[in-house]
Tab-separated table of C-alpha atoms in Angstrom:
chain	number	residue	atom	x	y	z
E	1	UNK	CA	89.794	125.311	84.213
E	2	UNK	CA	89.192	126.797	87.489
E	3	UNK	CA	87.795	130.239	87.421
E	4	UNK	CA	88.673	133.652	90.215
E	5	UNK	CA	85.725	132.763	92.468
E	6	UNK	CA	84.852	132.959	96.828
E	7	UNK	CA	82.348	130.114	96.246
E	8	UNK	CA	83.418	127.210	98.904
E	9	UNK	CA	81.782	124.460	97.139
E	10	UNK	CA	79.638	123.334	94.060
E	11	UNK	CA	75.215	123.807	93.542
E	12	UNK	CA	73.943	120.953	94.986
E	13	UNK	CA	73.109	119.533	92.310
E	14	UNK	CA	70.505	115.577	91.649
E	15	UNK	CA	71.822	112.625	92.234
E	16	UNK	CA	72.246	110.856	88.537
E	17	UNK	CA	71.438	114.126	86.517
E	18	UNK	CA	73.875	115.092	83.633
E	19	UNK	CA	75.552	118.250	84.591
E	20	UNK	CA	78.144	120.828	83.074
E	21	UNK	CA	81.193	118.616	85.698
E	22	UNK	CA	80.407	115.586	83.914
E	23	UNK	CA	79.579	116.685	80.653
E	24	UNK	CA	79.295	119.091	77.595
E	25	UNK	CA	77.515	119.438	74.562
E	26	UNK	CA	78.302	123.703	73.993
E	27	UNK	CA	78.131	123.853	70.361
E	28	UNK	CA	77.318	120.771	69.014
E	29	UNK	CA	75.133	121.302	65.692
E	30	UNK	CA	72.013	119.948	65.608
E	31	UNK	CA	72.490	117.161	63.414
E	32	UNK	CA	75.124	115.434	65.733
E	33	UNK	CA	72.653	115.240	68.105
E	34	UNK	CA	70.924	111.841	66.799
E	35	UNK	CA	74.321	110.295	65.635
E	36	UNK	CA	75.955	107.857	67.250
E	37	UNK	CA	78.877	107.568	67.577
E	38	UNK	CA	81.540	105.035	68.666
E	39	UNK	CA	84.742	107.074	69.295
E	40	UNK	CA	85.940	105.913	65.830
E	41	UNK	CA	89.585	107.044	64.859
E	42	UNK	CA	90.279	108.674	68.286
E	43	UNK	CA	93.884	107.488	70.495
E	44	UNK	CA	92.908	104.572	72.193
E	45	UNK	CA	96.935	103.443	73.049
E	46	UNK	CA	98.068	104.699	76.172
E	47	UNK	CA	100.966	105.754	74.428
E	48	UNK	CA	98.916	108.054	73.266
E	49	UNK	CA	97.246	109.123	76.479
E	50	UNK	CA	99.207	110.662	78.995
E	51	UNK	CA	97.972	112.962	81.039
E	52	UNK	CA	99.387	116.456	82.073
E	53	UNK	CA	101.100	117.814	84.309
E	54	UNK	CA	99.816	120.386	86.197
E	55	UNK	CA	102.399	122.129	89.581
E	56	UNK	CA	103.278	125.398	91.507
E	57	UNK	CA	104.867	128.089	90.040
E	58	UNK	CA	108.248	128.486	91.930
E	59	UNK	CA	110.741	132.091	91.668
E	60	UNK	CA	112.820	129.926	89.817
E	61	UNK	CA	110.740	127.989	87.308
E	62	UNK	CA	111.599	129.000	84.090
E	63	UNK	CA	108.047	130.537	83.258
E	64	UNK	CA	107.798	132.657	85.443
E	65	UNK	CA	111.436	134.532	84.253
E	66	UNK	CA	110.411	136.960	81.246
E	67	UNK	CA	113.605	136.309	79.045
E	68	UNK	CA	113.595	133.093	79.206
E	69	UNK	CA	111.951	130.926	76.236
E	70	UNK	CA	109.673	128.965	77.984
E	71	UNK	CA	107.816	131.762	79.763
E	72	UNK	CA	104.413	132.423	79.683
E	73	UNK	CA	102.466	135.377	79.718
E	74	UNK	CA	100.884	135.508	83.968
E	75	UNK	CA	102.483	133.192	85.235
E	76	UNK	CA	104.045	134.186	88.537
E	77	UNK	CA	105.578	131.904	91.402
E	78	UNK	CA	102.030	130.756	93.344
E	79	UNK	CA	99.964	130.125	90.614
E	80	UNK	CA	99.734	126.480	89.112
E	81	UNK	CA	100.336	125.896	86.048
E	82	UNK	CA	98.509	123.493	83.781
E	83	UNK	CA	100.653	122.183	80.448
E	84	UNK	CA	98.588	122.410	77.461
E	85	UNK	CA	95.656	123.855	78.786
E	86	UNK	CA	93.872	126.934	77.891
E	87	UNK	CA	94.323	129.055	79.812
E	88	UNK	CA	96.865	126.976	81.054
E	89	UNK	CA	97.459	129.240	84.583
E	90	UNK	CA	95.340	129.008	87.860
E	91	UNK	CA	95.511	131.809	90.397
E	92	UNK	CA	96.736	130.159	93.640
E	93	UNK	CA	95.051	132.457	96.188
E	94	UNK	CA	91.698	131.136	94.759
E	95	UNK	CA	92.845	127.135	93.764
E	96	UNK	CA	90.549	125.169	92.285
E	97	UNK	CA	88.452	121.608	93.141
E	98	UNK	CA	89.789	118.281	92.615
E	99	UNK	CA	87.884	115.375	92.360
E	100	UNK	CA	91.859	112.976	93.030
E	101	UNK	CA	90.745	109.310	92.087
E	102	UNK	CA	94.474	107.572	92.061
E	103	UNK	CA	97.795	107.600	94.506
E	104	UNK	CA	100.691	107.024	93.752
E	105	UNK	CA	104.533	107.482	94.335
E	106	UNK	CA	107.491	107.025	92.084
E	107	UNK	CA	111.607	107.984	91.596
E	108	UNK	CA	111.776	110.507	88.736
E	109	UNK	CA	115.520	110.825	87.780
E	110	UNK	CA	116.434	114.094	85.811
E	111	UNK	CA	119.635	115.611	84.497
E	112	UNK	CA	121.613	118.205	87.526
E	113	UNK	CA	120.519	121.282	87.630
E	114	UNK	CA	122.377	123.384	84.895
E	115	UNK	CA	123.644	119.777	82.704
E	116	UNK	CA	121.809	120.927	79.626
E	117	UNK	CA	118.174	119.830	80.677
E	118	UNK	CA	116.367	122.973	81.103
E	119	UNK	CA	113.135	123.497	78.811
E	120	UNK	CA	112.115	120.952	79.937
E	121	UNK	CA	115.202	117.972	78.467
E	122	UNK	CA	116.232	117.064	82.174
E	123	UNK	CA	113.741	114.487	82.505
E	124	UNK	CA	115.128	110.790	82.355
E	125	UNK	CA	113.007	108.483	83.732
E	126	UNK	CA	110.117	107.014	86.200
E	127	UNK	CA	111.461	104.142	88.918
E	128	UNK	CA	109.046	102.137	91.105
E	129	UNK	CA	111.684	102.455	94.189
E	130	UNK	CA	114.986	103.897	94.181
E	131	UNK	CA	118.027	103.102	92.710
E	132	UNK	CA	120.689	100.395	93.569
E	133	UNK	CA	123.139	103.547	92.343
E	134	UNK	CA	121.560	105.674	94.744
E	135	UNK	CA	123.729	107.940	97.068
E	136	UNK	CA	123.204	111.005	99.582
E	137	UNK	CA	125.009	114.068	98.570
E	138	UNK	CA	125.808	118.720	99.892
E	139	UNK	CA	123.629	119.390	97.479
E	140	UNK	CA	126.417	121.819	94.644
E	141	UNK	CA	123.520	124.623	94.511
E	142	UNK	CA	123.103	124.915	98.534
E	143	UNK	CA	126.121	127.977	99.187
E	144	UNK	CA	125.038	126.876	103.112
E	145	UNK	CA	126.706	123.174	102.280
E	146	UNK	CA	123.077	121.586	104.712
E	147	UNK	CA	121.185	121.323	102.062
E	148	UNK	CA	121.143	117.644	100.762
E	149	UNK	CA	119.857	115.527	97.405
E	150	UNK	CA	119.814	112.251	95.947
E	151	UNK	CA	121.911	111.115	92.327
E	152	UNK	CA	123.494	108.150	90.966
E	153	UNK	CA	126.502	106.910	91.180
E	154	UNK	CA	126.432	105.983	87.817
E	155	UNK	CA	125.576	108.603	86.444
E	156	UNK	CA	125.461	112.536	88.439
E	157	UNK	CA	121.898	112.419	88.181
E	158	UNK	CA	119.498	113.837	90.460
E	159	UNK	CA	116.938	111.799	92.116
E	160	UNK	CA	113.122	113.288	93.341
E	161	UNK	CA	111.106	111.013	95.080
E	162	UNK	CA	107.615	112.240	94.300
E	163	UNK	CA	103.940	111.495	95.394
E	164	UNK	CA	101.209	111.776	91.972
E	165	UNK	CA	98.157	112.924	92.516
E	166	UNK	CA	96.010	111.888	89.222
E	167	UNK	CA	92.447	113.372	89.347
E	168	UNK	CA	90.218	115.608	87.566
E	169	UNK	CA	89.981	119.459	87.836
E	170	UNK	CA	86.163	120.158	88.436
E	171	UNK	CA	85.683	123.897	86.861
E	172	UNK	CA	83.026	126.252	88.118
E	173	UNK	CA	82.471	128.183	84.590
E	174	UNK	CA	78.712	126.782	84.383
E	175	UNK	CA	79.626	124.532	80.609
E	176	UNK	CA	83.538	124.179	81.409
E	177	UNK	CA	84.180	120.344	80.965
E	178	UNK	CA	86.625	118.717	84.110
E	179	UNK	CA	90.284	118.259	83.273
E	180	UNK	CA	92.701	115.773	83.991
E	181	UNK	CA	95.602	116.386	85.039
E	182	UNK	CA	98.062	114.710	87.955
E	183	UNK	CA	99.551	116.504	90.145
E	184	UNK	CA	103.113	115.364	91.468
E	185	UNK	CA	104.309	116.297	95.183
E	186	UNK	CA	107.265	116.671	95.552
E	187	UNK	CA	110.007	118.365	98.344
E	188	UNK	CA	108.048	120.474	101.190
E	189	UNK	CA	104.918	119.094	99.705
E	190	UNK	CA	105.528	115.644	101.037
E	191	UNK	CA	103.932	116.744	104.643
E	192	UNK	CA	100.749	117.738	102.189
E	193	UNK	CA	99.874	114.934	100.533
E	194	UNK	CA	100.345	113.060	103.358
E	195	UNK	CA	97.863	115.134	105.566
E	196	UNK	CA	95.567	114.380	102.072
E	197	UNK	CA	95.477	110.920	103.008
E	198	UNK	CA	95.016	111.595	106.395
E	199	UNK	CA	92.405	113.259	105.125
E	200	UNK	CA	91.513	111.280	102.806
E	201	UNK	CA	90.717	108.067	105.331
E	202	UNK	CA	88.702	109.956	107.787
E	203	UNK	CA	85.766	110.574	104.989
E	204	UNK	CA	83.099	107.647	106.175
E	205	UNK	CA	79.661	107.133	103.940
E	206	UNK	CA	76.226	107.323	106.048
E	207	UNK	CA	77.110	103.238	106.696
E	208	UNK	CA	80.474	103.793	107.831
E	209	UNK	CA	82.223	102.405	104.983
E	210	UNK	CA	84.732	103.982	104.123
E	211	UNK	CA	84.766	106.273	101.382
E	212	UNK	CA	86.176	105.888	97.791
E	213	UNK	CA	89.277	108.369	96.519
E	214	UNK	CA	87.289	109.883	93.576
E	215	UNK	CA	84.197	110.421	96.174
E	216	UNK	CA	84.894	113.388	97.420
E	217	UNK	CA	86.095	117.005	96.048
E	218	UNK	CA	88.671	119.242	97.662
E	219	UNK	CA	89.737	122.149	97.297
E	220	UNK	CA	93.888	123.307	95.995
E	221	UNK	CA	95.143	126.833	97.193
E	222	UNK	CA	98.701	127.490	97.385
E	223	UNK	CA	100.914	129.166	100.572
E	224	UNK	CA	103.366	131.361	100.351
E	225	UNK	CA	106.233	129.924	102.745
E	226	UNK	CA	109.592	131.302	104.282
E	227	UNK	CA	112.392	129.381	106.367
E	228	UNK	CA	116.218	129.482	107.327
E	229	UNK	CA	116.534	131.808	104.346
E	230	UNK	CA	114.250	129.536	101.671
E	231	UNK	CA	111.331	130.910	100.130
E	232	UNK	CA	108.700	128.472	98.222
E	233	UNK	CA	105.052	127.948	97.926
E	234	UNK	CA	102.799	124.796	98.912
E	235	UNK	CA	99.765	123.480	98.012
E	236	UNK	CA	97.208	124.111	100.530
E	237	UNK	CA	94.229	121.392	100.709
E	238	UNK	CA	91.098	121.623	102.247
E	239	UNK	CA	87.751	120.146	101.975
E	240	UNK	CA	85.595	122.607	100.159
E	241	UNK	CA	81.835	122.128	101.871
E	242	UNK	CA	80.046	124.390	103.154
E	243	UNK	CA	82.053	126.701	105.953
E	244	UNK	CA	80.379	125.172	109.322
E	245	UNK	CA	82.298	127.208	112.657
E	246	UNK	CA	84.557	128.898	110.822
E	247	UNK	CA	85.208	125.131	109.362
E	248	UNK	CA	84.543	123.971	105.568
E	249	UNK	CA	82.704	119.768	105.697
E	250	UNK	CA	82.790	117.589	102.624
E	251	UNK	CA	82.179	118.034	99.576
E	252	UNK	CA	80.570	114.889	98.231
E	253	UNK	CA	80.252	114.851	94.645
E	254	UNK	CA	77.233	116.222	93.365
E	255	UNK	CA	76.105	112.660	90.651
E	256	UNK	CA	76.974	109.230	89.773
E	257	UNK	CA	78.196	110.534	86.534
E	258	UNK	CA	80.859	112.371	88.420
E	259	UNK	CA	81.332	108.475	90.742
E	260	UNK	CA	82.152	106.657	87.855
E	261	UNK	CA	84.367	109.196	85.869
E	262	UNK	CA	86.523	108.926	88.972
E	263	UNK	CA	86.140	104.969	89.005
E	264	UNK	CA	87.175	104.812	85.557
E	265	UNK	CA	90.097	107.054	85.790
E	266	UNK	CA	91.208	105.143	88.463
E	267	UNK	CA	91.247	101.867	86.892
E	268	UNK	CA	92.209	103.442	83.111
E	269	UNK	CA	95.844	104.276	84.723
E	270	UNK	CA	95.413	101.060	88.110
E	271	UNK	CA	95.664	98.856	85.052
E	272	UNK	CA	98.018	101.102	82.922
E	273	UNK	CA	95.782	102.092	80.246
E	274	UNK	CA	96.538	105.706	80.677
E	275	UNK	CA	100.118	106.495	81.828
E	276	UNK	CA	101.274	110.037	83.100
E	277	UNK	CA	103.256	112.919	80.864
E	278	UNK	CA	106.429	113.072	81.190
E	279	UNK	CA	107.189	116.240	84.801
E	280	UNK	CA	109.371	119.113	82.935
E	281	UNK	CA	112.335	121.139	85.055
E	282	UNK	CA	110.145	122.554	86.880
E	283	UNK	CA	109.639	119.455	89.146
E	284	UNK	CA	113.158	119.557	90.027
E	285	UNK	CA	112.845	123.696	91.240
E	286	UNK	CA	110.072	122.701	94.020
E	287	UNK	CA	112.059	119.571	94.911
E	288	UNK	CA	115.063	122.009	96.121
E	289	UNK	CA	114.807	123.420	99.078
E	290	UNK	CA	115.673	121.747	103.080
E	291	UNK	CA	112.554	120.651	103.517
E	292	UNK	CA	111.943	118.447	101.318
E	293	UNK	CA	111.136	114.793	101.908
E	294	UNK	CA	113.558	111.368	101.130
E	295	UNK	CA	114.748	112.890	97.752
């Protein structure tokens, strides 16, 4: 996992060399070094290869509330939580290095907040586009009556437009392997995602060819926002290379191993071999403010 550090990028590494960001054998007994392993018994079914979600904790996130059954030690608004990771909390000010490998977009259906969907039980489905029964209504949680949400005319469930960026959190602790996660972007993070897409589109190699999405590391941090009486945290996404004249430069991946790892994840998601884990109710909190995208 990412640790608190002021480093802007990883140390330069020789291409094609095995590095801690791509392979770790820490603690491997010497007798196993000579064993040719083939992954016998390891799960290969798409249903068993779910990529965990990482998201920003907000003031209303259940993991932040100390009296909640979902409380996580160290959880605070503005930090990032990765369910199942050890430790699960990343400091939002320091953030983390991220190798994006795949982009997608879907509409997620939720039980309305307060309708028995707490504790991660509100997720009802994920669709490639907005369902035909979607209608826009005033959010009952908004006392001003200005905020709109999209709901199912049939069931009353909430539809949330969501962008997904799947990839690897790159540890800055020597010897720690990369962590495979997917970042769901909802609400105001739609504009962050669009800006990230633009930044990605500007990456070119020395021949002027557009770079593959997984060939660059970015730094993701969080930023407090206060607008029209609402407060929340957004992602901030920047290049993570050396700072020149006050501006961070592109941080290209350090080896071909990193390149092939990113390409493999992209292809496995695209083909359906790997799928995303279901979101939990914290995503609804992140989406529930007036600066959100289409919802």
